[in-house]
Coordinates of C-alpha atoms and ligand atoms in Angstrom, one line a residue:
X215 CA 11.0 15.3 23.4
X216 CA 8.0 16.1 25.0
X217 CA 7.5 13.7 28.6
X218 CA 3.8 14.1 28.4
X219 CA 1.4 12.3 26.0
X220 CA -2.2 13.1 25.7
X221 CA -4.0 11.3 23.9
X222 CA -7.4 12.7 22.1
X223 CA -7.9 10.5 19.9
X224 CA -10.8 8.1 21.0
X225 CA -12.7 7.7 17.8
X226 CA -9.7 6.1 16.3
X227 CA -9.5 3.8 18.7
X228 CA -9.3 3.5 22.9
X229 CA -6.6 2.3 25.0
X230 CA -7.2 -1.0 26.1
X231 CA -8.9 -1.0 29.9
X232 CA -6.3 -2.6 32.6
X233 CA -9.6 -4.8 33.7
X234 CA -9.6 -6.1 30.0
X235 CA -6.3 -6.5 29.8
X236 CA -5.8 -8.5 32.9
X237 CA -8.7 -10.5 31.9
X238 CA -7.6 -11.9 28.4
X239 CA -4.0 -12.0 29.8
X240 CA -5.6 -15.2 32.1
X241 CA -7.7 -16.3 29.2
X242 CA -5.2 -16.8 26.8
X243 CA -4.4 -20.1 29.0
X244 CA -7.6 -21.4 27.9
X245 CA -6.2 -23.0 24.9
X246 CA -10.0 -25.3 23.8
X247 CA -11.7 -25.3 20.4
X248 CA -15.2 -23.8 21.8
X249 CA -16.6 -25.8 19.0
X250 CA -14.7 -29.1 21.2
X251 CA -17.3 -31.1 23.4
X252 CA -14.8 -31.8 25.7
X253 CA -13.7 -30.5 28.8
X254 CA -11.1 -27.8 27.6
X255 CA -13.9 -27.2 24.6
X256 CA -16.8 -26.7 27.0
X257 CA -14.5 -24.6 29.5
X258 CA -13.7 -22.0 26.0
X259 CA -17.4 -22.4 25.1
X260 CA -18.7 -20.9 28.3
X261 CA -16.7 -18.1 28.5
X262 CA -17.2 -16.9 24.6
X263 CA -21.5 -17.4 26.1
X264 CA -20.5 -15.3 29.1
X265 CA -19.3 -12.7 26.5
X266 CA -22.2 -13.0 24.2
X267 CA -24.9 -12.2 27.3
X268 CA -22.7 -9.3 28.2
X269 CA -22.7 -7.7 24.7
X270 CA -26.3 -8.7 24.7
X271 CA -26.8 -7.0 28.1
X272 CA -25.4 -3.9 26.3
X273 CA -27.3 -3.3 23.2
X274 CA -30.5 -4.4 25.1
X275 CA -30.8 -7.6 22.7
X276 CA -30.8 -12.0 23.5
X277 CA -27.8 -13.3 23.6
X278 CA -29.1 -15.8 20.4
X279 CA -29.4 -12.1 18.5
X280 CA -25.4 -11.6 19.0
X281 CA -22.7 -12.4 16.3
X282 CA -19.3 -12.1 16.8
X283 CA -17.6 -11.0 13.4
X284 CA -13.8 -10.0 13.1
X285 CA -14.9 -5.8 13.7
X286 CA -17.2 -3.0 12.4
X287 CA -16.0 -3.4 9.3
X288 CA -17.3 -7.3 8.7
X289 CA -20.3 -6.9 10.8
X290 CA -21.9 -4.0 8.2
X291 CA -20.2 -5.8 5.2
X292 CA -22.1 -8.8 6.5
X293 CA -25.2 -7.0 6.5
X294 CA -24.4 -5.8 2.5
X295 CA -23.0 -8.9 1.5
X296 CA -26.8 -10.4 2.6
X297 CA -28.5 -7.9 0.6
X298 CA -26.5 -8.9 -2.4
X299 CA -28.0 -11.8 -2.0
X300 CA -31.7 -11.1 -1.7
X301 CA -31.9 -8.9 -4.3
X302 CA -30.2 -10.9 -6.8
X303 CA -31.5 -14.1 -8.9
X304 CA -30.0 -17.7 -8.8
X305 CA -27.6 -16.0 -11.3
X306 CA -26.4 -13.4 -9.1
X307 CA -27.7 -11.0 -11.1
X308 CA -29.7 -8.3 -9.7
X309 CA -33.5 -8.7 -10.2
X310 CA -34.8 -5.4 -11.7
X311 CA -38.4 -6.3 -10.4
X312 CA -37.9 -7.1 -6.8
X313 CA -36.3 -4.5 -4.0
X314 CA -33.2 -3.2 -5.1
X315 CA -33.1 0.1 -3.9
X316 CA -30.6 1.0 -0.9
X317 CA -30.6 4.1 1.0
X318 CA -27.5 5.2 3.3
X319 CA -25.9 8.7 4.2
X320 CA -23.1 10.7 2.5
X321 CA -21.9 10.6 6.5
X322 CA -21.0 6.7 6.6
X323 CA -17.8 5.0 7.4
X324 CA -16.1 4.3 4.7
X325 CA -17.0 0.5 5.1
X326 CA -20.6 1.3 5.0
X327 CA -20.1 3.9 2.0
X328 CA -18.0 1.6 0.1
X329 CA -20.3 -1.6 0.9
X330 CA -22.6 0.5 -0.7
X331 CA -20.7 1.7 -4.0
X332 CA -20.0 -1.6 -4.7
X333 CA -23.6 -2.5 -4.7
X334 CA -24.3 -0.1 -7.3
X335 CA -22.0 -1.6 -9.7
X336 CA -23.9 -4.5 -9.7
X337 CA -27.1 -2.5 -10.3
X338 CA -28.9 -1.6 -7.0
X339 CA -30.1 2.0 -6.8
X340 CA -28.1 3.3 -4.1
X341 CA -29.4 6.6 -2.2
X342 CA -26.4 8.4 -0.3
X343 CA -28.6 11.0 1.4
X344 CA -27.6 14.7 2.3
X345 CA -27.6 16.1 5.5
X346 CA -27.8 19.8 7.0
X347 CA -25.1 21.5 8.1
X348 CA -25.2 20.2 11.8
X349 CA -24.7 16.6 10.0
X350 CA -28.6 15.3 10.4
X351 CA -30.0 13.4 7.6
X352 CA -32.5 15.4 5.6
X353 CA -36.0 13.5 6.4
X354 CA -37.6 14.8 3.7
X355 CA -35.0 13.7 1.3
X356 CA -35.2 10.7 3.1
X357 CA -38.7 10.4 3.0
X358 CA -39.1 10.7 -0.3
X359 CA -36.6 8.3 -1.3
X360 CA -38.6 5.7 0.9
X361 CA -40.4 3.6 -1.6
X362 CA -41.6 -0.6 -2.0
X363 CA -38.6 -0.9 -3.7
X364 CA -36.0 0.0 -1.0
X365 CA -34.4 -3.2 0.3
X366 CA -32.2 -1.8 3.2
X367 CA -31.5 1.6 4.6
X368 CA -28.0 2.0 6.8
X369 CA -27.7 4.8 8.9
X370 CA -25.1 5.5 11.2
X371 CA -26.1 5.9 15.0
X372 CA -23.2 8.9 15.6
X373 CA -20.8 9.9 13.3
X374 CA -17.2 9.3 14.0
X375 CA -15.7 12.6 13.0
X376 CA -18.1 15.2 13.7
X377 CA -20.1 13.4 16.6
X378 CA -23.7 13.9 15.0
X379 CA -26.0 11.5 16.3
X380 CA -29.7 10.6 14.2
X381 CA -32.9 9.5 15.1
X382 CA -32.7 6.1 14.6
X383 CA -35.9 5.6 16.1
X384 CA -38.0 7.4 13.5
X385 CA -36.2 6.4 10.3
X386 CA -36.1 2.9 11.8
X387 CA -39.9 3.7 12.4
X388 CA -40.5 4.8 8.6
X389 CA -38.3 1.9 7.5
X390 CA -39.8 -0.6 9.0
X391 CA -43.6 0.9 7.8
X392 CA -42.0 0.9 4.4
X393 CA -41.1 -2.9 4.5
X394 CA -37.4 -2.3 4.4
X395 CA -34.7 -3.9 6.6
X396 CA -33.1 -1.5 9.2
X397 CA -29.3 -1.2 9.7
X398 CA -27.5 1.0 12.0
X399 CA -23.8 1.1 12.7
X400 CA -23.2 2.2 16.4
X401 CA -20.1 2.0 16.2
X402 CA -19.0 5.0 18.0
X403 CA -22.6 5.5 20.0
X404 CA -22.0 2.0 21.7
X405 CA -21.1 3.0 25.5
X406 CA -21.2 6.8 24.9
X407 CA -25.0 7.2 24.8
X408 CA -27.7 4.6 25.3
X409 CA -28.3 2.0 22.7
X410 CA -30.8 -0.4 23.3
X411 CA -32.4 -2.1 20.2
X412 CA -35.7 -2.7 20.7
X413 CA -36.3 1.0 21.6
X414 CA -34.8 1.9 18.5
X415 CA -36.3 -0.8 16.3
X416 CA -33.6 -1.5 14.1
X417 CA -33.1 -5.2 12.0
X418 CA -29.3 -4.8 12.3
X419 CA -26.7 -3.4 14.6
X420 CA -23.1 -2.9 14.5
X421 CA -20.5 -2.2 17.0
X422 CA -16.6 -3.0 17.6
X423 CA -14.8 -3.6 20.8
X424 CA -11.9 -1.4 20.2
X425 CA -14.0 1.5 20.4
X426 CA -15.0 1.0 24.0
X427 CA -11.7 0.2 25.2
X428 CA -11.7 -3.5 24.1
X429 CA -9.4 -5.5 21.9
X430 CA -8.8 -4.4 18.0
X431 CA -9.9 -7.3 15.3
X432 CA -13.2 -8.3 17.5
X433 CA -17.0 -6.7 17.1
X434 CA -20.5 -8.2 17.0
X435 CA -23.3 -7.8 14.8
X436 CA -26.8 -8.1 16.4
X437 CA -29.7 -9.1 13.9
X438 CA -33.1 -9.2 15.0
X439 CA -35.0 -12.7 15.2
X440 CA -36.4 -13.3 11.6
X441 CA -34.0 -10.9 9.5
X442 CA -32.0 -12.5 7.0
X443 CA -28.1 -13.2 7.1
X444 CA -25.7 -14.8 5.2
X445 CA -22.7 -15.6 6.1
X446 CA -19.6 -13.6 4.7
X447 CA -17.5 -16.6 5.6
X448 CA -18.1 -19.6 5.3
X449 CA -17.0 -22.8 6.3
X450 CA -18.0 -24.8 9.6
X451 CA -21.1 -24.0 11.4
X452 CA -19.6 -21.7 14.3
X453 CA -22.3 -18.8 15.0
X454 CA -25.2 -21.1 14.0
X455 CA -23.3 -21.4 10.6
X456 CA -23.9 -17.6 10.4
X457 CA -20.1 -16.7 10.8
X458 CA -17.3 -19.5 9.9
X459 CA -14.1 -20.1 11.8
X460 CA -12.1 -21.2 14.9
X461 CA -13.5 -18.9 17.9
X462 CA -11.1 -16.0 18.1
X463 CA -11.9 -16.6 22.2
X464 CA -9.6 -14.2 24.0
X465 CA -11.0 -11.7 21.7
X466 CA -14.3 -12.4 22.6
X467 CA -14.1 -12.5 26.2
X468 CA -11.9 -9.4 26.0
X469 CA -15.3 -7.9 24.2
X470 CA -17.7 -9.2 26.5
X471 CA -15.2 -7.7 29.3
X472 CA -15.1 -4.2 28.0
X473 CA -19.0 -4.9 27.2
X474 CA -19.7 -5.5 30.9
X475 CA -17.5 -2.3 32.0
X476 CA -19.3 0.2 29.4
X477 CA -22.8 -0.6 30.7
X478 CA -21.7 -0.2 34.4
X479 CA -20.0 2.9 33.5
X480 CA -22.7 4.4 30.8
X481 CA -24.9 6.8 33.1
X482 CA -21.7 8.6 34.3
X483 CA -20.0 8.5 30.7
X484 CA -22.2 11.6 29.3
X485 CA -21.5 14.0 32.5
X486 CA -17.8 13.0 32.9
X487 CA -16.8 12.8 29.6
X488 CA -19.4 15.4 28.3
X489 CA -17.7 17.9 31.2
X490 CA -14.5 17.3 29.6
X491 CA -16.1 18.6 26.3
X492 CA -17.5 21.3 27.5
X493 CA -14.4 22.7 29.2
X494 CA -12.1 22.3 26.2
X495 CA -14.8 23.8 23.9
X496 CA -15.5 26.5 26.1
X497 CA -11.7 27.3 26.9
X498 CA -11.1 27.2 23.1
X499 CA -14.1 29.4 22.1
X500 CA -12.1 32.2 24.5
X501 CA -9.1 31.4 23.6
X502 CA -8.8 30.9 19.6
X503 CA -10.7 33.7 17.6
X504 CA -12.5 33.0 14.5
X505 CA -13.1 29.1 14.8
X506 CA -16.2 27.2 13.8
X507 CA -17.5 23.9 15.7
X508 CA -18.8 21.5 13.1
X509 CA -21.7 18.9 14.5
X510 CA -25.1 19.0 16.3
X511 CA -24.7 21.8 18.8
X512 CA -27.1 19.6 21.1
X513 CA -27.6 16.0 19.3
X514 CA -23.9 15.1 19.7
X515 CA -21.5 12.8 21.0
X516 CA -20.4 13.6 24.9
X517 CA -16.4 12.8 23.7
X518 CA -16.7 14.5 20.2
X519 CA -15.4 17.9 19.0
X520 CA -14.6 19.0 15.6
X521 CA -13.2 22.1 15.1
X522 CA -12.1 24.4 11.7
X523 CA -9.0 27.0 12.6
X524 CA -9.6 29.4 9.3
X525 CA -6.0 29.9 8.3
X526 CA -4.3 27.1 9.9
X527 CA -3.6 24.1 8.3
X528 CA -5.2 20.9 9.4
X529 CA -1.8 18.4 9.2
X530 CA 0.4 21.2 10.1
X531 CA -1.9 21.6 13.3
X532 CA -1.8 17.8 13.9
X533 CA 2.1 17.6 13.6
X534 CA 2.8 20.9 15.9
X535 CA 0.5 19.2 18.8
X536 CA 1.5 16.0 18.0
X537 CA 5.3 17.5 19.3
X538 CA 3.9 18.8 22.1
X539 CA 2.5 15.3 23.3
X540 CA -0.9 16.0 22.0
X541 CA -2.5 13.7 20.2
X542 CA -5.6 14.5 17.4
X543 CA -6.8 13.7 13.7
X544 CA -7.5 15.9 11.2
X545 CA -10.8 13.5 10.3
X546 CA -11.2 10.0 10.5
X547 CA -8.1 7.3 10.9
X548 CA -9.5 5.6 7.9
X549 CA -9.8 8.9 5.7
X550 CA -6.0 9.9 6.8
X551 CA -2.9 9.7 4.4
X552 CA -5.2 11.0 2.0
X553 CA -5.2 14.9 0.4
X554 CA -8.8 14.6 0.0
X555 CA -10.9 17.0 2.1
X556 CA -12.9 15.1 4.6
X557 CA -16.2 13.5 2.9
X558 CA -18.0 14.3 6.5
X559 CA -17.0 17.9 6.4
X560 CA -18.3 18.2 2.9
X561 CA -21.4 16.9 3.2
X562 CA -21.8 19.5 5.8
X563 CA -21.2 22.3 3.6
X564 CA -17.8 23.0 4.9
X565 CA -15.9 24.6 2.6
X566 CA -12.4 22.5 1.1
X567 CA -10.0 25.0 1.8
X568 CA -11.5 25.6 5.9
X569 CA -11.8 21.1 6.1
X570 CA -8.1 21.1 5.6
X571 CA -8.2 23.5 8.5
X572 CA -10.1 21.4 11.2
X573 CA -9.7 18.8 13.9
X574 CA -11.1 16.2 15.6
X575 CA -10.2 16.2 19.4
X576 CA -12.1 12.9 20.8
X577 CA -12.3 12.3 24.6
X578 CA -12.5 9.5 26.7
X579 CA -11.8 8.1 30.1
X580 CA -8.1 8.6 31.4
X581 CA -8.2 12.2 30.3
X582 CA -8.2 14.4 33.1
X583 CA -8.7 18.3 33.3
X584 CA -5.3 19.3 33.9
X585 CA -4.8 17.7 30.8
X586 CA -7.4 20.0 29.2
X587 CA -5.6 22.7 30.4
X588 CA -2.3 21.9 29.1
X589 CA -3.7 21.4 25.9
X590 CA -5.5 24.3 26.4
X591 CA -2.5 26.4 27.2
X592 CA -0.5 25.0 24.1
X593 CA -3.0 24.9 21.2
X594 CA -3.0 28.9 20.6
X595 CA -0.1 29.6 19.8
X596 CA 0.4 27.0 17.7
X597 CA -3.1 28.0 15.6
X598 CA -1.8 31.8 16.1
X599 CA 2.1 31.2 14.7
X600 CA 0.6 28.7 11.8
X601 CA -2.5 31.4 10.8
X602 CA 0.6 34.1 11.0
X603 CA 2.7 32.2 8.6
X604 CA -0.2 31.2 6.1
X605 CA -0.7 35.2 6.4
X606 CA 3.0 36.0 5.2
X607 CA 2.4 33.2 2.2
X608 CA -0.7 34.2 1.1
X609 CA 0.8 38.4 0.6
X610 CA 4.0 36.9 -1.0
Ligands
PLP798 C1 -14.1 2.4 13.7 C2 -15.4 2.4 12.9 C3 -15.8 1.3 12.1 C4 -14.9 0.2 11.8 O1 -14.7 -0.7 12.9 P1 -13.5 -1.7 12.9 O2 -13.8 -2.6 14.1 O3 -12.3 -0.9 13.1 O4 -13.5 -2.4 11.6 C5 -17.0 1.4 11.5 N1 -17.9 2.4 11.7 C6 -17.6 3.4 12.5 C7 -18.5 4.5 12.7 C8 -16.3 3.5 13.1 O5 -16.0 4.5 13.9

């Protein structure tokens, strides 16, 4: 066994920070109903508002635009779930004569993308757009899918396996001229690169706390002052009857914790973590022939790097480092367990056989560059003995 561990798999999820920890540990003695109006209520109340200001602080929004939902996943099912709703009659039927068009990327999480399927089934057009091979959506293609008739259009801030990050901005820009609603899940741009909603203009925003070193089963949805939402639960009239049950408060204030930390840490995030990056890509371009780096080469995640080994095999890759104390994915967490090529890699024209060759090494803080180097040192000859064996098989 191995003594060392590295882990490099941020975009999964991030180790809980020891400043978060120690923070909910102490909360968790806070036993009130934040809905209570006494004492012990008020005392839980304040410190699920404390929370709310800091994730506020973070994506630039008022507190009163903050939900807390259950994760990424509820916050953009939310923000379907409400579209279900305006585009269908008392019935629940969809209205073919109002909006009922959706647009959305071939590049979502699978929440998003499956959000999305499932609209179709009940009858809303649903536009997965292309994108290039560096993983940016197509504007033309989006362009001309803009029409009166689109409802919402969802895209992702940065993508979770190959780090691609879009300009918001302008299709929030074109959305926004073309009547639409605006939705953007940052879930993996949140405390990695500035996200501030006003600049970018969106309606909706998602993010998760697990993803910037925060608890797992906790995230926020922001919505802009005079965009729909309705609830996905219901029940009492917690969140301004925009989000139903009993406070999950430790979560929160574990959020709002690892909110305040990611802002304070956010102008040294790109050069630290981008550094870290940019040694091991560097190191690897000289020291693994033949490999392709899939993403933006400039529009990308500071902590992101997805890489095809032509010849190696992706889980056989995975379980050799994993071994060795190394930690990585061959896609996303979500998309694991499955034989199925990564959707990501295919949209970007990666070809099957070469996406069951690739990895996804994500960075974050706690990494350090000896541990670069070890990884550094250990990767090639694992990529050299598995492209070697493949040869043997493939002449056999
Ligand atoms: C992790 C992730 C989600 C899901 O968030 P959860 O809090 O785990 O539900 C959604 N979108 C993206 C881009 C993610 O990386």
């Amino acid at each position: 066994m191995s003594k060392r561990r590295i882990y490099l798999d941020y975009n999964a999820t991030t180790p809980l920070r020891k400043e978060v920890k120690a923070a909910m540990i102490e909360d968790l003695e806070v036993f009130g109903n934040a809905s209570s109006m006494h004492a012990d209520g008020r005392e839980a109340r304040g410190r699920v508002e404390t929370a709310r200001r800091a994730v506020g602080a973070l994506l630039g929004a008022p507190p009163s635009g903050i939900v807390f939902t259950s994760g990424g996943s509820e916050s953009n099912n939310t923000v379907f779930q409400t579209m279900r709703r305006l585009g269908a009659g008392s019935d629940g039927r969809v209205l073919p004569q109002g909006r009922t068009g959706i647009i959305t990327t071939a590049i979502e999480h699978p929440c998003v993308l499956n959000s999305a399927a499932y609209l179709k089934t009940l009858g809303y057009k649903v536009h997965f757009l292309p994108v290039d091979e560096e993983g940016k959506i197509r504007m033309d293609v989006f362009k001309a899918a803009l029409s009166e008739k689109i409802l919402l259009v969802s895209v992702m801030m940065a993508n979770n396996e190959i780090g691609t990050i879009q300009d918001i901005a302008e299709i929030a820009r074109l959305t926004k001229a073309a009547g639409a609603w605006m939705h953007s899940d940052a879930v993996q741009a949140v405390g990695k690169i500035p996200v501030d909603v006003e600049a970018l203009g969106v309606d909706y925003l998602t993010m998760s706390a697990h993803k910037i070193y925060g608890p797992k089963g906790i995230g926020a949805l922001y919505i802009r002052k005079g965009a729909p939402l309705f609830p996905l639960i219901n029940g009492g009239h917690q969140e301004d009857g925009l989000r139903a049950g009993t406070y999950n408060n430790t979560g929160i204030l574990g959020l709002g914790k690892a909110a305040e930390l990611a802002l304070e840490d956010l102008p040294r995030y790109g050069s630290e973590i981008g550094a870290l990056r940019k040694k091991f890509r560097e190191g690897l371009l000289a020291r693994v022939p033949h490999i392709k780096i899939n993403g933006h080469h400039e529009d990308v995640l500071p902590n992101t790097l997805n890489v095809s080994f032509p010849g190696a095999e992706g889980e056989a890759m995975l379980l050799s480092l994993d071994l060795a104390g190394i930690e990585v994915s061959t896609g996303s967490a979500c998309a694991s367990g499955s034989l199925d090529p990564s959707h990501v890699l295919m949209a970007i024209g990666v070809w099957p056989e070469l996406a069951h060759g690739s990895i996804r090494f994500s960075f974050g803080w706690g990494i350090s560059e000896e541990d670069i180097d070890y990884v550094l040192e250990t990767l090639p000859p694992i990529v050299a003995r598995l492209r070697a064996m493949s040869t043997v098989q493939s002449h056999a």
